[in-house]
Tab-separated table of C-alpha atoms in Angstrom:
chain	number	residue	atom	x	y	z
A	626	MET	CA	140.095	139.041	99.613
A	627	GLU	CA	138.557	139.922	102.960
A	628	LEU	CA	135.299	140.936	101.254
A	629	LYS	CA	135.208	137.646	99.338
A	630	GLN	CA	135.648	135.680	102.578
A	631	LYS	CA	132.841	137.648	104.213
A	632	VAL	CA	130.523	136.930	101.289
A	633	GLN	CA	131.409	133.221	101.426
A	634	ARG	CA	130.838	133.165	105.166
A	635	TYR	CA	127.506	134.962	104.726
A	636	LEU	CA	126.374	132.466	102.088
A	637	ALA	CA	127.455	129.525	104.277
A	638	LEU	CA	125.535	130.901	107.263
A	639	LYS	CA	122.505	131.508	105.062
A	640	GLN	CA	122.624	127.907	103.851
A	641	GLU	CA	123.014	126.604	107.401
A	642	LEU	CA	120.031	128.684	108.523
A	643	SER	CA	118.001	127.274	105.624
A	644	ASN	CA	119.024	123.725	106.572
A	645	ARG	CA	118.057	124.245	110.192
A	646	LEU	CA	114.731	125.724	109.157
A	647	GLN	CA	114.011	122.606	107.111
A	648	GLU	CA	115.045	120.402	110.023
A	649	ASP	CA	112.791	122.413	112.330
A	650	ARG	CA	109.837	121.831	110.014
A	651	LEU	CA	110.037	118.098	110.654
A	652	ASN	CA	110.929	118.415	114.341
A	653	SER	CA	108.102	120.878	114.980
A	654	TYR	CA	105.524	118.956	112.940
A	655	ASN	CA	102.343	118.618	115.035
A	656	LYS	CA	104.040	119.760	118.210
A	657	GLY	CA	103.175	122.650	120.465
A	658	LYS	CA	99.744	124.269	120.720
A	659	SER	CA	98.588	123.646	117.141
A	660	VAL	CA	98.209	119.887	116.649
A	661	HIS	CA	96.319	118.371	113.718
A	662	LYS	CA	94.737	115.446	115.571
A	663	LYS	CA	93.502	113.653	112.430
A	664	GLN	CA	97.018	113.671	110.958
A	665	MET	CA	98.375	112.041	114.110
A	666	MET	CA	95.649	109.371	114.019
A	667	PHE	CA	96.802	108.548	110.482
A	668	HIS	CA	100.478	108.318	111.501
A	669	ARG	CA	99.772	106.147	114.544
A	670	SER	CA	97.605	103.630	112.693
A	671	PRO	CA	99.254	100.201	112.198
A	672	ALA	CA	97.034	99.451	109.150
A	673	ARG	CA	99.024	98.634	106.011
A	674	ASN	CA	96.444	100.167	103.654
A	675	ARG	CA	95.459	103.649	104.809
A	676	TRP	CA	93.299	106.160	102.949
A	677	VAL	CA	92.822	109.813	103.885
A	678	PHE	CA	89.669	111.369	102.430
A	679	GLY	CA	90.065	115.070	102.965
A	680	GLY	CA	88.831	118.377	101.654
A	681	ASN	CA	91.140	120.786	99.855
A	682	ARG	CA	93.651	122.328	102.288
A	683	SER	CA	92.573	119.971	105.063
A	684	GLY	CA	96.177	118.788	105.663
A	685	LYS	CA	95.948	115.410	103.930
A	686	THR	CA	98.910	115.862	101.535
A	687	GLU	CA	101.070	117.253	104.329
A	688	CYS	CA	100.723	114.104	106.435
A	689	GLY	CA	101.448	111.921	103.389
A	690	ALA	CA	104.711	113.778	102.734
A	691	VAL	CA	105.815	113.587	106.379
A	692	GLU	CA	105.053	109.847	106.439
A	693	VAL	CA	107.343	109.422	103.401
A	694	VAL	CA	110.222	111.352	104.989
A	695	TRP	CA	109.946	109.473	108.292
A	696	LEU	CA	110.035	106.108	106.505
A	697	LEU	CA	112.939	107.085	104.221
A	698	ARG	CA	115.015	108.406	107.099
A	699	GLY	CA	114.173	105.444	109.363
A	700	ILE	CA	112.904	107.735	112.116
A	701	HIS	CA	109.161	107.019	112.151
A	702	PRO	CA	107.987	107.574	115.762
A	703	TYR	CA	105.128	105.047	115.574
A	704	LYS	CA	106.362	102.229	113.322
A	705	LEU	CA	109.150	99.659	113.192
A	706	ASN	CA	111.807	101.408	111.126
A	707	ARG	CA	113.865	99.702	108.423
A	708	PRO	CA	117.285	100.418	106.869
A	709	ASN	CA	117.672	101.006	103.109
A	710	VAL	CA	113.991	101.679	102.529
A	711	SER	CA	112.612	101.773	98.993
A	712	GLY	CA	109.363	103.523	98.063
A	713	TRP	CA	107.374	105.483	95.513
A	714	ALA	CA	105.528	108.792	95.592
A	715	VAL	CA	102.791	108.531	92.944
A	716	SER	CA	100.974	111.540	91.464
A	717	LEU	CA	98.466	111.923	88.646
A	718	SER	CA	101.034	113.529	86.299
A	719	SER	CA	104.711	114.506	86.304
A	720	GLN	CA	103.773	118.190	86.520
A	721	VAL	CA	101.547	117.555	89.556
A	722	SER	CA	104.357	115.452	91.040
A	723	ARG	CA	106.773	118.390	90.735
A	724	ASP	CA	104.323	120.994	92.040
A	725	VAL	CA	102.781	119.030	94.919
A	726	ALA	CA	104.269	115.723	96.164
A	727	GLN	CA	107.887	116.565	95.297
A	728	GLN	CA	107.613	120.039	96.784
A	729	LYS	CA	105.999	118.802	99.997
A	730	ILE	CA	108.582	116.048	100.529
A	731	LEU	CA	111.563	118.357	99.936
A	732	ARG	CA	110.032	120.841	102.370
A	733	TYR	CA	110.500	118.298	105.174
A	734	LEU	CA	113.755	116.737	103.896
A	735	PRO	CA	116.905	118.745	104.760
A	736	LYS	CA	119.438	118.933	101.948
A	737	ARG	CA	122.205	117.357	104.059
A	738	TYR	CA	120.253	114.082	104.132
A	739	ILE	CA	120.046	113.901	100.333
A	740	ALA	CA	122.758	111.571	99.002
A	741	ASP	CA	121.932	111.996	95.310
A	742	VAL	CA	119.226	113.181	92.924
A	743	VAL	CA	118.516	111.769	89.464
A	744	MET	CA	116.411	113.984	87.223
A	745	GLN	CA	113.679	113.090	84.764
A	746	SER	CA	113.825	116.628	83.375
A	747	GLY	CA	115.520	119.832	84.452
A	748	SER	CA	118.879	120.545	86.055
A	749	LYS	CA	120.291	118.521	88.935
A	750	ASP	CA	121.805	121.739	90.317
A	751	ASN	CA	118.301	123.169	90.611
A	752	TYR	CA	116.372	119.949	91.253
A	753	LYS	CA	113.499	121.617	93.087
A	754	GLU	CA	112.399	123.319	89.864
A	755	GLY	CA	112.658	120.206	87.681
A	756	VAL	CA	110.988	116.803	87.669
A	757	ILE	CA	112.875	114.277	89.837
A	758	ASP	CA	113.107	110.649	88.708
A	759	TYR	CA	114.398	109.330	92.030
A	760	ILE	CA	116.189	110.585	95.095
A	761	LEU	CA	118.610	108.824	97.466
A	762	VAL	CA	118.235	109.653	101.154
A	763	LYS	CA	120.603	108.962	104.046
A	764	ASN	CA	118.950	106.535	106.437
A	765	ALA	CA	119.420	106.841	110.222
A	766	PHE	CA	120.643	103.206	110.279
A	767	GLY	CA	123.636	104.174	108.137
A	768	GLY	CA	122.341	102.974	104.760
A	769	VAL	CA	120.692	104.804	101.874
A	770	SER	CA	116.958	104.831	101.075
A	771	ARG	CA	115.507	105.345	97.603
A	772	LEU	CA	112.340	107.239	96.647
A	773	GLY	CA	111.061	107.106	93.083
A	774	PHE	CA	108.616	109.687	91.767
A	775	LYS	CA	105.963	108.101	89.530
A	776	SER	CA	102.948	109.464	87.668
A	777	CYS	CA	99.751	107.682	86.681
A	778	ASP	CA	99.971	109.037	83.128
A	779	GLN	CA	103.044	106.828	82.578
A	780	GLY	CA	100.698	103.829	82.328
A	781	ARG	CA	100.446	100.573	84.260
A	782	GLU	CA	103.539	98.969	82.650
A	783	LYS	CA	105.821	101.538	84.333
A	784	PHE	CA	104.612	100.299	87.717
A	785	GLN	CA	105.696	96.690	87.279
A	786	GLY	CA	108.660	94.757	88.644
A	787	ALA	CA	109.731	96.713	91.735
A	788	SER	CA	109.748	95.412	95.323
A	789	LEU	CA	108.925	98.233	97.734
A	790	ASP	CA	108.570	99.070	101.424
A	791	PHE	CA	105.899	101.731	100.836
A	792	VAL	CA	103.874	103.578	98.210
A	793	TRP	CA	102.275	106.982	98.721
A	794	ILE	CA	99.593	107.915	96.180
A	795	ASP	CA	98.481	111.547	96.217
A	796	GLU	CA	94.967	112.007	94.795
A	797	GLU	CA	92.676	109.364	93.339
A	798	PRO	CA	94.498	106.911	91.021
A	799	PRO	CA	93.118	104.684	88.252
A	800	LYS	CA	92.269	101.261	89.680
A	801	GLU	CA	94.898	99.442	87.570
A	802	ILE	CA	97.616	101.703	89.009
A	803	TYR	CA	96.374	101.091	92.551
A	804	ASP	CA	96.319	97.324	91.958
A	805	GLU	CA	99.842	97.367	90.536
A	806	CYS	CA	101.148	99.402	93.481
A	807	ARG	CA	99.691	96.877	95.926
A	808	MET	CA	101.547	94.076	94.143
A	809	ARG	CA	104.856	95.905	94.689
A	810	LEU	CA	104.428	95.627	98.485
A	811	ILE	CA	103.634	91.940	98.946
A	812	ASP	CA	107.065	90.425	99.607
A	813	LYS	CA	108.141	93.185	102.024
A	814	LEU	CA	104.758	93.502	103.787
A	815	GLY	CA	104.944	97.165	102.836
A	816	TYR	CA	102.662	100.121	103.510
A	817	LEU	CA	100.322	101.775	101.027
A	818	PHE	CA	98.761	105.130	101.871
A	819	VAL	CA	96.571	107.345	99.719
A	820	THR	CA	95.631	110.992	100.312
A	821	MET	CA	92.784	112.311	98.175
A	822	THR	CA	89.782	114.567	97.771
A	823	PRO	CA	86.899	112.494	96.315
A	824	LEU	CA	85.831	114.431	93.212
A	825	LYS	CA	84.969	111.591	90.795
A	826	GLY	CA	81.687	110.405	92.256
A	827	LEU	CA	80.668	106.930	93.391
A	828	ASN	CA	83.397	105.006	91.571
A	829	TRP	CA	85.602	102.035	92.480
A	830	VAL	CA	87.176	103.887	95.432
A	831	TYR	CA	83.752	104.377	96.977
A	832	GLU	CA	82.771	100.735	96.455
A	833	LEU	CA	86.027	98.952	97.354
A	834	ILE	CA	87.687	101.330	99.811
A	835	TYR	CA	85.093	103.578	101.450
A	836	LYS	CA	82.629	100.671	101.861
A	837	ASN	CA	85.481	98.125	102.319
A	838	SER	CA	83.655	95.602	100.131
A	839	TYR	CA	86.270	92.894	100.725
A	840	ASN	CA	86.297	93.310	104.525
A	841	ASP	CA	90.050	93.927	104.411
A	842	PRO	CA	91.248	94.009	108.055
A	843	GLU	CA	94.357	95.968	106.966
A	844	LEU	CA	92.275	98.802	105.459
A	845	GLU	CA	91.567	101.945	107.461
A	846	CYS	CA	90.010	105.198	106.289
A	847	PHE	CA	90.496	108.660	107.793
A	848	PHE	CA	88.398	111.757	107.131
A	849	MET	CA	89.690	115.326	107.316
A	850	GLU	CA	87.885	118.607	106.836
A	851	TRP	CA	88.821	122.268	107.040
A	852	ALA	CA	87.919	122.575	110.718
A	853	ASP	CA	90.408	119.775	111.537
A	854	ASN	CA	93.307	121.873	110.236
A	855	PRO	CA	94.370	124.223	113.059
A	856	PHE	CA	96.388	126.364	110.618
A	857	LEU	CA	93.424	127.522	108.510
A	858	ASP	CA	91.824	130.861	109.269
A	859	LYS	CA	88.347	130.363	110.769
A	860	GLY	CA	86.972	133.443	109.037
A	861	GLU	CA	88.158	132.166	105.665
A	862	ILE	CA	86.582	128.760	106.366
A	863	GLU	CA	83.251	130.463	107.067
A	864	ARG	CA	83.523	132.617	103.935
A	865	MET	CA	84.377	129.719	101.599
A	866	THR	CA	81.639	127.542	103.131
A	867	LYS	CA	79.032	130.115	102.086
A	868	LEU	CA	80.370	130.228	98.505
A	869	LEU	CA	80.037	126.479	97.751
A	870	ASP	CA	76.869	124.537	96.988
A	871	ALA	CA	75.967	121.480	99.085
A	872	ASP	CA	77.537	118.790	96.868
A	873	GLU	CA	80.742	120.740	96.281
A	874	LEU	CA	80.949	121.526	99.975
A	875	ASP	CA	80.706	117.820	100.800
A	876	SER	CA	83.758	116.970	98.708
A	877	ARG	CA	85.908	120.111	98.885
A	878	ARG	CA	85.431	120.857	102.586
A	879	TYR	CA	84.490	117.562	104.205
A	880	GLY	CA	86.216	115.066	101.880
A	881	LYS	CA	82.935	113.216	101.291
A	882	PHE	CA	82.027	111.494	98.037
A	883	SER	CA	79.946	113.641	95.708
A	884	GLY	CA	76.695	112.104	94.578
A	885	LEU	CA	75.745	110.973	98.074
A	886	GLY	CA	72.523	112.983	97.962
A	887	GLY	CA	70.543	109.724	97.751
A	888	LEU	CA	71.910	108.240	100.955
A	889	VAL	CA	69.280	107.737	103.624
A	890	TYR	CA	71.692	108.255	106.505
A	891	LYS	CA	73.991	111.062	105.360
A	892	GLU	CA	74.557	111.723	109.064
A	893	PHE	CA	76.497	108.454	109.410
A	894	ASP	CA	80.217	109.211	109.675
A	895	PRO	CA	82.508	106.173	110.137
A	896	SER	CA	85.124	108.316	111.875
A	897	ILE	CA	82.568	109.185	114.583
A	898	HIS	CA	79.959	106.422	114.737
A	899	VAL	CA	82.263	103.398	114.257
A	900	ILE	CA	84.306	102.637	117.364
A	901	GLU	CA	86.655	99.913	118.492
A	902	PRO	CA	85.118	97.213	120.719
A	903	PHE	CA	85.504	97.450	124.488
A	904	ASN	CA	84.318	95.325	127.412
A	905	VAL	CA	80.662	96.284	127.672
A	906	PRO	CA	79.192	95.987	131.187
A	907	VAL	CA	76.534	93.280	131.394
A	908	SER	CA	74.210	95.852	132.960
A	909	TRP	CA	74.163	97.659	129.589
A	910	TYR	CA	72.880	94.621	127.635
A	911	ASP	CA	69.450	95.413	126.222
A	912	ASN	CA	68.041	93.441	123.269
A	913	ILE	CA	68.680	91.551	120.040
A	914	SER	CA	66.946	92.526	116.804
A	915	ILE	CA	66.471	90.185	113.832
A	916	ASP	CA	65.478	90.654	110.212
A	917	PRO	CA	64.826	87.087	108.984
A	918	GLY	CA	65.958	85.698	105.650
A	919	LEU	CA	66.560	82.367	103.919
A	920	ASN	CA	67.946	83.108	100.469
A	921	ASN	CA	68.416	86.730	101.557
A	922	PRO	CA	70.675	87.371	104.519
A	923	LEU	CA	69.348	87.054	108.047
A	924	SER	CA	70.613	90.046	109.978
A	925	ALA	CA	70.859	89.978	113.777
A	926	HIS	CA	72.563	92.531	116.010
A	927	TRP	CA	73.078	92.820	119.748
A	928	TYR	CA	72.293	96.211	121.306
A	929	ALA	CA	73.535	97.708	124.556
A	930	VAL	CA	72.596	100.997	126.227
A	931	ASP	CA	74.684	102.973	128.716
A	932	PHE	CA	73.303	105.009	131.604
A	933	ASP	CA	73.135	108.150	129.427
A	934	GLY	CA	70.914	106.435	126.863
A	935	ASN	CA	73.644	105.978	124.235
A	936	VAL	CA	73.124	102.877	122.068
A	937	TYR	CA	75.980	100.520	121.124
A	938	VAL	CA	75.771	97.841	118.416
A	939	ILE	CA	78.181	95.310	119.907
A	940	ALA	CA	77.820	92.056	117.934
A	941	GLU	CA	76.606	90.811	114.578
A	942	HIS	CA	75.317	87.678	112.855
A	943	TYR	CA	74.693	88.141	109.112
A	944	MET	CA	74.316	85.147	106.807
A	945	ALA	CA	72.308	84.072	103.746
A	946	GLY	CA	71.156	80.658	102.557
A	947	LYS	CA	70.808	79.004	106.007
A	948	ASP	CA	67.820	77.600	107.889
A	949	VAL	CA	66.399	78.722	111.228
A	950	LYS	CA	68.288	76.077	113.224
A	951	TYR	CA	71.637	77.268	111.857
A	952	HIS	CA	70.836	80.901	112.663
A	953	ALA	CA	69.539	79.986	116.124
A	954	ASP	CA	72.738	78.047	116.877
A	955	GLN	CA	74.881	81.017	115.804
A	956	ILE	CA	72.800	83.442	117.862
A	957	LYS	CA	73.113	81.214	120.946
A	958	LEU	CA	76.867	80.885	120.377
A	959	ILE	CA	77.325	84.663	120.335
A	960	CYS	CA	75.069	85.013	123.392
A	961	ASN	CA	77.189	82.486	125.294
A	962	LYS	CA	80.375	84.390	124.427
A	963	LEU	CA	78.850	87.665	125.602
A	964	GLY	CA	77.185	86.229	128.702
A	965	TRP	CA	73.856	87.513	127.365
A	966	HIS	CA	70.785	87.391	129.624
A	967	LYS	CA	67.825	85.006	129.242
A	968	ASP	CA	64.161	85.357	130.147
A	969	CYS	CA	62.362	83.597	133.004
A	970	GLN	CA	61.821	80.541	130.766
A	971	GLY	CA	65.550	80.248	130.075
A	972	LYS	CA	65.103	81.459	126.501
A	973	ILE	CA	66.886	84.267	124.632
A	974	SER	CA	64.617	87.212	123.861
A	975	ALA	CA	64.761	89.111	120.571
A	976	LEU	CA	62.793	91.440	118.322
A	977	ILE	CA	61.904	90.223	114.813
A	978	ASP	CA	60.104	91.431	111.686
A	979	SER	CA	56.344	90.868	111.965
A	980	SER	CA	56.440	88.787	108.771
A	981	ALA	CA	58.032	86.040	110.900
A	982	ALA	CA	54.625	85.383	112.479
A	983	ALA	CA	53.084	84.213	109.198
A	984	LYS	CA	53.027	80.513	108.334
A	985	SER	CA	54.531	79.745	104.946
A	986	LEU	CA	52.761	77.560	102.393
A	987	ALA	CA	55.613	75.061	102.648
A	988	GLY	CA	55.569	74.628	106.409
A	989	LEU	CA	53.236	74.111	109.356
A	990	LYS	CA	55.068	76.538	111.625
A	991	SER	CA	55.969	80.198	111.329
A	992	VAL	CA	59.557	81.470	111.570
A	993	SER	CA	58.725	82.815	115.040
A	994	GLU	CA	57.583	79.350	116.174
A	995	LEU	CA	60.672	77.713	114.681
A	996	PHE	CA	62.906	80.115	116.620
A	997	TYR	CA	60.903	79.424	119.801
A	998	ASP	CA	61.556	75.705	119.357
A	999	GLU	CA	65.266	76.581	119.308
A	1000	ASP	CA	64.979	78.473	122.643
A	1001	ILE	CA	64.830	81.950	121.094
A	1002	ASN	CA	61.679	83.804	122.101
A	1003	VAL	CA	61.072	86.376	119.371
A	1004	ASN	CA	58.691	89.318	119.653
A	1005	HIS	CA	57.207	90.111	116.243
A	1006	LYS	CA	55.090	93.049	117.486
A	1007	VAL	CA	57.519	95.683	116.241
A	1008	ASN	CA	56.837	99.163	114.890
A	1009	LYS	CA	57.559	98.964	111.136
A	1010	ASP	CA	56.695	102.556	110.242
A	1011	VAL	CA	59.586	103.297	107.885
A	1012	PHE	CA	59.443	107.095	107.884
A	1013	SER	CA	59.160	107.386	111.677
A	1014	GLY	CA	61.858	104.750	112.154
A	1015	ILE	CA	64.323	106.502	109.852
A	1016	SER	CA	63.643	109.823	111.558
A	1017	ARG	CA	64.303	108.208	114.926
A	1018	VAL	CA	67.578	106.619	113.752
A	1019	LYS	CA	68.654	109.998	112.339
A	1020	TYR	CA	68.060	111.503	115.785
A	1021	TYR	CA	70.436	108.936	117.313
A	1022	LEU	CA	73.066	109.586	114.623
A	1023	LYS	CA	72.900	113.364	114.973
A	1024	LYS	CA	75.735	114.962	116.946
A	1025	ASP	CA	75.015	117.039	120.020
A	1026	PRO	CA	76.722	120.455	120.589
A	1027	GLN	CA	79.767	118.598	121.943
A	1028	GLY	CA	80.031	116.587	118.717
A	1029	LYS	CA	78.802	113.303	120.242
A	1030	PRO	CA	76.027	111.135	118.733
A	1031	LYS	CA	73.832	108.666	120.611
A	1032	LEU	CA	74.507	105.644	118.383
A	1033	PHE	CA	77.819	103.784	118.048
A	1034	VAL	CA	78.678	100.665	116.040
A	1035	PHE	CA	81.540	98.328	116.956
A	1036	SER	CA	84.009	98.067	114.082
A	1037	HIS	CA	83.571	94.299	113.684
A	1038	CYS	CA	79.882	94.762	112.743
A	1039	VAL	CA	81.030	95.167	109.149
A	1040	ASN	CA	77.724	94.379	107.440
A	1041	MET	CA	75.798	97.014	109.351
A	1042	ILE	CA	78.513	99.559	108.519
A	1043	LYS	CA	78.312	98.622	104.817
A	1044	GLU	CA	74.549	99.037	104.808
A	1045	PHE	CA	74.801	102.475	106.418
A	1046	LEU	CA	77.112	103.500	103.567
A	1047	SER	CA	74.900	102.122	100.779
A	1048	TYR	CA	71.294	102.490	102.026
A	1049	ARG	CA	69.674	104.849	99.515
A	1050	TRP	CA	66.367	106.536	98.786
A	1051	ASP	CA	64.137	105.291	95.985
A	1052	THR	CA	61.415	107.423	94.388
A	1053	GLY	CA	59.278	109.245	96.914
A	1054	ASP	CA	59.957	108.915	100.631
A	1055	MET	CA	60.804	105.210	100.658
A	1056	PRO	CA	64.295	103.682	100.645
A	1057	LYS	CA	65.302	101.110	98.037
A	1058	LYS	CA	64.616	97.504	99.024
A	1059	GLN	CA	68.255	96.453	98.791
A	1060	ASN	CA	71.134	96.499	101.264
A	1061	ASP	CA	68.537	97.017	103.990
A	1062	HIS	CA	68.468	93.928	106.247
A	1063	ALA	CA	70.520	95.436	109.073
A	1064	MET	CA	68.843	98.824	108.511
A	1065	ASP	CA	65.408	97.237	108.992
A	1066	GLU	CA	66.202	95.505	112.269
A	1067	LEU	CA	68.049	98.605	113.510
A	1068	ARG	CA	64.795	100.525	113.038
A	1069	TYR	CA	62.816	97.841	114.899
A	1070	TYR	CA	65.170	98.154	117.838
A	1071	ILE	CA	65.361	101.973	117.905
A	1072	MET	CA	61.556	102.212	117.665
A	1073	SER	CA	61.236	99.821	120.622
A	1074	ARG	CA	62.988	102.312	122.906
């Protein structure tokens, strides 16, 4: 009898130790000396549609699982917590769900907080080895949260009808599944977050999410690579880097989209070059650059330079189908808001494509003269050498040994950012003449320095 009691006590202590170890995993997550800074940026973001593009083993799935546990338990350190939360963890297949998402979530969810488990297959007594249908979790507010495990291979119909607080999608989903998941979040203003390695080329995720084609203010993208994960061995990173070719390295290490070999500015990294606006000192204001257009968009950007020679793109006007007067009025409006400087004649100075100096067959005045009549004094004597201009822009985008570039774009200059992400080479050494209006006037400005 005494031996039996000792065995029972030993097993109870072993279970308690296991529970505490699980609890410690969550409590020690990103604390101490080893902090995954990119994971914490993801957790702190208030955006309701967040995407993590990360290489294999970069830590992307880990932060998705922790986000789920925090929301279910009602203990998220950076968000307004809710009682009785309902959400989904979506994987590509039920087997992947069991082996990845389910395993990661249970790793951070102590057993004592699990109120019930309903199985899709396998034994409830050994739920970690089976496929879970849904799990009930004790919420810190006193209620019970519910997490359903879904797989894309179930088909779109299985994703209808629910009203959810959050959806976590691990790896790249079919678009119809993504669309259906978004619909589940509308009435509760819920969160959607996706963690993925881009291995399927320039598909809908690249167009709609990476380039943010709809200018969704609630969309934010994060980029993780092996070097961001403080728990990976540096020697192993170096070894694996040498074993992969350039395209595979882009996706599997850096979380970049494969097939980007045709991009003109591969150096452009939104996580580095795109920054949030700040109050720019007037002494930094430098020049405006314009690429004119009537049916095509007219692109105008305002450039500032700090005392170290770093360039900031701080404002944008980008519009198609308008005349010179409309564009001039918009440019003056932005200048008034910024407190932009004027020349000795009281006019606004700007650079412009040299084609603006030519008189059209339909009019007596050139575009330059029409702008001058609207109090904008444009200088059409710009350097239009494409190859030299691109090389010069690449120099400004390139990071120094401290990881800092010399060119930054304010996040509200959405059209310039889109063009950076879609500006591609044509045959030979010339870029395609599409998605290039902001890229052209950026070159004019950079070459003027």
